Amino acid sequence: ILLDTMAEFCIMCGMDSNYDFIISELPKVRGQWQIIAAQADVKYSWLSKVASGAIPNPGVKGIDQVARVLRSRSEVASAA
């Protein structure tokens, strides 16, 4: 029951959608992961492990930070 509650909480707080977003976007910007990691204030090794699926339950904070960076980069590219 606790895991179901945690999963529901993560979906409500947006982690699920942010996680899905970064998993779909990271392959598109693979050569820029070091820059993205630095901008998101996460380690490059963590980012690459999340992208490869080696970290099955990454933290909400890191996921949110990477999603924020990817979305801002996408907005800048759209405006150009």
mmCIF file with all atom_site columns, C-alpha atoms in Angstrom:
data_model
loop_
_atom_site.group_PDB
_atom_site.id
_atom_site.type_symbol
_atom_site.label_atom_id
_atom_site.label_alt_id
_atom_site.label_comp_id
_atom_site.label_asym_id
_atom_site.label_entity_id
_atom_site.label_seq_id
_atom_site.pdbx_PDB_ins_code
_atom_site.Cartn_x
_atom_site.Cartn_y
_atom_site.Cartn_z
_atom_site.occupancy
_atom_site.B_iso_or_equiv
_atom_site.pdbx_formal_charge
_atom_site.auth_seq_id
_atom_site.auth_comp_id
_atom_site.auth_asym_id
_atom_site.auth_atom_id
_atom_site.pdbx_PDB_model_num
ATOM 1  C CA . ILE A 1 1  ? 0.000  0.000  0.000   1.00 0.00 ? 1  ILE A CA 1
ATOM 2  C CA . LEU A 1 2  ? 2.834  2.391  0.790   1.00 0.00 ? 2  LEU A CA 1
ATOM 3  C CA . LEU A 1 3  ? 4.325  1.970  -2.700  1.00 0.00 ? 3  LEU A CA 1
ATOM 4  C CA . ASP A 1 4  ? 0.932  2.653  -4.302  1.00 0.00 ? 4  ASP A CA 1
ATOM 5  C CA . THR A 1 5  ? 0.596  5.800  -2.202  1.00 0.00 ? 5  THR A CA 1
ATOM 6  C CA . MET A 1 6  ? 4.102  6.947  -3.158  1.00 0.00 ? 6  MET A CA 1
ATOM 7  C CA . ALA A 1 7  ? 3.408  6.310  -6.848  1.00 0.00 ? 7  ALA A CA 1
ATOM 8  C CA . GLU A 1 8  ? 0.188  8.298  -6.658  1.00 0.00 ? 8  GLU A CA 1
ATOM 9  C CA . PHE A 1 9  ? 2.026  11.117 -4.874  1.00 0.00 ? 9  PHE A CA 1
ATOM 10 C CA . CYS A 1 10 ? 4.751  11.199 -7.536  1.00 0.00 ? 10 CYS A CA 1
ATOM 11 C CA . ILE A 1 11 ? 2.152  11.392 -10.291 1.00 0.00 ? 11 ILE A CA 1
ATOM 12 C CA . MET A 1 12 ? 0.305  14.189 -8.464  1.00 0.00 ? 12 MET A CA 1
ATOM 13 C CA . CYS A 1 13 ? 3.491  16.213 -7.931  1.00 0.00 ? 13 CYS A CA 1
ATOM 14 C CA . GLY A 1 14 ? 4.485  15.886 -11.577 1.00 0.00 ? 14 GLY A CA 1
ATOM 15 C CA . MET A 1 15 ? 7.454  13.559 -11.286 1.00 0.00 ? 15 MET A CA 1
ATOM 16 C CA . ASP A 1 16 ? 5.929  10.988 -13.595 1.00 0.00 ? 16 ASP A CA 1
ATOM 17 C CA . SER A 1 17 ? 5.372  13.493 -16.383 1.00 0.00 ? 17 SER A CA 1
ATOM 18 C CA . ASN A 1 18 ? 8.772  15.148 -15.832 1.00 0.00 ? 18 ASN A CA 1
ATOM 19 C CA . TYR A 1 19 ? 10.466 11.749 -15.804 1.00 0.00 ? 19 TYR A CA 1
ATOM 20 C CA . ASP A 1 20 ? 8.740  10.697 -19.028 1.00 0.00 ? 20 ASP A CA 1
ATOM 21 C CA . PHE A 1 21 ? 9.624  14.063 -20.541 1.00 0.00 ? 21 PHE A CA 1
ATOM 22 C CA . ILE A 1 22 ? 13.345 13.855 -19.808 1.00 0.00 ? 22 ILE A CA 1
ATOM 23 C CA . ILE A 1 23 ? 13.534 10.202 -20.867 1.00 0.00 ? 23 ILE A CA 1
ATOM 24 C CA . SER A 1 24 ? 12.036 11.137 -24.228 1.00 0.00 ? 24 SER A CA 1
ATOM 25 C CA . GLU A 1 25 ? 14.128 14.304 -24.658 1.00 0.00 ? 25 GLU A CA 1
ATOM 26 C CA . LEU A 1 26 ? 17.587 13.236 -23.471 1.00 0.00 ? 26 LEU A CA 1
ATOM 27 C CA . PRO A 1 27 ? 18.360 11.005 -26.477 1.00 0.00 ? 27 PRO A CA 1
ATOM 28 C CA . LYS A 1 28 ? 17.696 14.002 -28.742 1.00 0.00 ? 28 LYS A CA 1
ATOM 29 C CA . VAL A 1 29 ? 20.394 16.065 -26.995 1.00 0.00 ? 29 VAL A CA 1
ATOM 30 C CA . ARG A 1 30 ? 22.879 13.308 -26.156 1.00 0.00 ? 30 ARG A CA 1
ATOM 31 C CA . GLY A 1 31 ? 25.976 15.310 -27.083 1.00 0.00 ? 31 GLY A CA 1
ATOM 32 C CA . GLN A 1 32 ? 24.930 18.081 -24.705 1.00 0.00 ? 32 GLN A CA 1
ATOM 33 C CA . TRP A 1 33 ? 24.421 16.071 -21.518 1.00 0.00 ? 33 TRP A CA 1
ATOM 34 C CA . GLN A 1 34 ? 27.437 17.585 -19.734 1.00 0.00 ? 34 GLN A CA 1
ATOM 35 C CA . ILE A 1 35 ? 26.126 21.098 -20.344 1.00 0.00 ? 35 ILE A CA 1
ATOM 36 C CA . ILE A 1 36 ? 22.604 20.111 -19.343 1.00 0.00 ? 36 ILE A CA 1
ATOM 37 C CA . ALA A 1 37 ? 23.882 18.432 -16.171 1.00 0.00 ? 37 ALA A CA 1
ATOM 38 C CA . ALA A 1 38 ? 25.818 21.555 -15.220 1.00 0.00 ? 38 ALA A CA 1
ATOM 39 C CA . GLN A 1 39 ? 22.841 23.824 -15.890 1.00 0.00 ? 39 GLN A CA 1
ATOM 40 C CA . ALA A 1 40 ? 20.558 21.527 -13.868 1.00 0.00 ? 40 ALA A CA 1
ATOM 41 C CA . ASP A 1 41 ? 23.113 21.250 -11.039 1.00 0.00 ? 41 ASP A CA 1
ATOM 42 C CA . VAL A 1 42 ? 23.242 17.450 -11.234 1.00 0.00 ? 42 VAL A CA 1
ATOM 43 C CA . LYS A 1 43 ? 26.188 15.174 -11.915 1.00 0.00 ? 43 LYS A CA 1
ATOM 44 C CA . TYR A 1 44 ? 26.783 14.080 -15.483 1.00 0.00 ? 44 TYR A CA 1
ATOM 45 C CA . SER A 1 45 ? 27.167 10.477 -14.318 1.00 0.00 ? 45 SER A CA 1
ATOM 46 C CA . TRP A 1 46 ? 23.747 10.636 -12.622 1.00 0.00 ? 46 TRP A CA 1
ATOM 47 C CA . LEU A 1 47 ? 22.155 12.075 -15.750 1.00 0.00 ? 47 LEU A CA 1
ATOM 48 C CA . SER A 1 48 ? 23.623 9.406  -18.005 1.00 0.00 ? 48 SER A CA 1
ATOM 49 C CA . LYS A 1 49 ? 22.550 6.646  -15.605 1.00 0.00 ? 49 LYS A CA 1
ATOM 50 C CA . VAL A 1 50 ? 18.995 8.002  -15.475 1.00 0.00 ? 50 VAL A CA 1
ATOM 51 C CA . ALA A 1 51 ? 18.907 8.183  -19.273 1.00 0.00 ? 51 ALA A CA 1
ATOM 52 C CA . SER A 1 52 ? 20.098 4.592  -19.590 1.00 0.00 ? 52 SER A CA 1
ATOM 53 C CA . GLY A 1 53 ? 17.650 3.292  -16.988 1.00 0.00 ? 53 GLY A CA 1
ATOM 54 C CA . ALA A 1 54 ? 20.404 2.305  -14.548 1.00 0.00 ? 54 ALA A CA 1
ATOM 55 C CA . ILE A 1 55 ? 18.721 4.345  -11.807 1.00 0.00 ? 55 ILE A CA 1
ATOM 56 C CA . PRO A 1 56 ? 15.166 3.002  -11.589 1.00 0.00 ? 56 PRO A CA 1
ATOM 57 C CA . ASN A 1 57 ? 13.934 5.561  -9.041  1.00 0.00 ? 57 ASN A CA 1
ATOM 58 C CA . PRO A 1 58 ? 15.806 8.847  -9.471  1.00 0.00 ? 58 PRO A CA 1
ATOM 59 C CA . GLY A 1 59 ? 15.062 11.650 -7.045  1.00 0.00 ? 59 GLY A CA 1
ATOM 60 C CA . VAL A 1 60 ? 12.287 14.119 -7.734  1.00 0.00 ? 60 VAL A CA 1
ATOM 61 C CA . LYS A 1 61 ? 14.583 17.116 -7.261  1.00 0.00 ? 61 LYS A CA 1
ATOM 62 C CA . GLY A 1 62 ? 17.051 16.037 -9.952  1.00 0.00 ? 62 GLY A CA 1
ATOM 63 C CA . ILE A 1 63 ? 14.305 15.050 -12.368 1.00 0.00 ? 63 ILE A CA 1
ATOM 64 C CA . ASP A 1 64 ? 12.583 18.408 -11.899 1.00 0.00 ? 64 ASP A CA 1
ATOM 65 C CA . GLN A 1 65 ? 15.839 20.322 -12.378 1.00 0.00 ? 65 GLN A CA 1
ATOM 66 C CA . VAL A 1 66 ? 16.689 18.500 -15.603 1.00 0.00 ? 66 VAL A CA 1
ATOM 67 C CA . ALA A 1 67 ? 13.128 18.893 -16.906 1.00 0.00 ? 67 ALA A CA 1
ATOM 68 C CA . ARG A 1 68 ? 13.292 22.631 -16.198 1.00 0.00 ? 68 ARG A CA 1
ATOM 69 C CA . VAL A 1 69 ? 16.544 22.974 -18.153 1.00 0.00 ? 69 VAL A CA 1
ATOM 70 C CA . LEU A 1 70 ? 15.282 20.900 -21.083 1.00 0.00 ? 70 LEU A CA 1
ATOM 71 C CA . ARG A 1 71 ? 12.034 22.866 -21.250 1.00 0.00 ? 71 ARG A CA 1
ATOM 72 C CA . SER A 1 72 ? 13.842 26.212 -21.146 1.00 0.00 ? 72 SER A CA 1
ATOM 73 C CA . ARG A 1 73 ? 16.202 25.077 -23.924 1.00 0.00 ? 73 ARG A CA 1
ATOM 74 C CA . SER A 1 74 ? 13.199 23.959 -25.960 1.00 0.00 ? 74 SER A CA 1
ATOM 75 C CA . GLU A 1 75 ? 11.503 27.335 -25.477 1.00 0.00 ? 75 GLU A CA 1
ATOM 76 C CA . VAL A 1 76 ? 14.633 29.181 -26.575 1.00 0.00 ? 76 VAL A CA 1
ATOM 77 C CA . ALA A 1 77 ? 14.926 26.996 -29.684 1.00 0.00 ? 77 ALA A CA 1
ATOM 78 C CA . SER A 1 78 ? 11.259 27.560 -30.534 1.00 0.00 ? 78 SER A CA 1
ATOM 79 C CA . ALA A 1 79 ? 11.624 31.318 -30.222 1.00 0.00 ? 79 ALA A CA 1
ATOM 80 C CA . ALA A 1 80 ? 14.621 31.437 -32.572 1.00 0.00 ? 80 ALA A CA 1
#
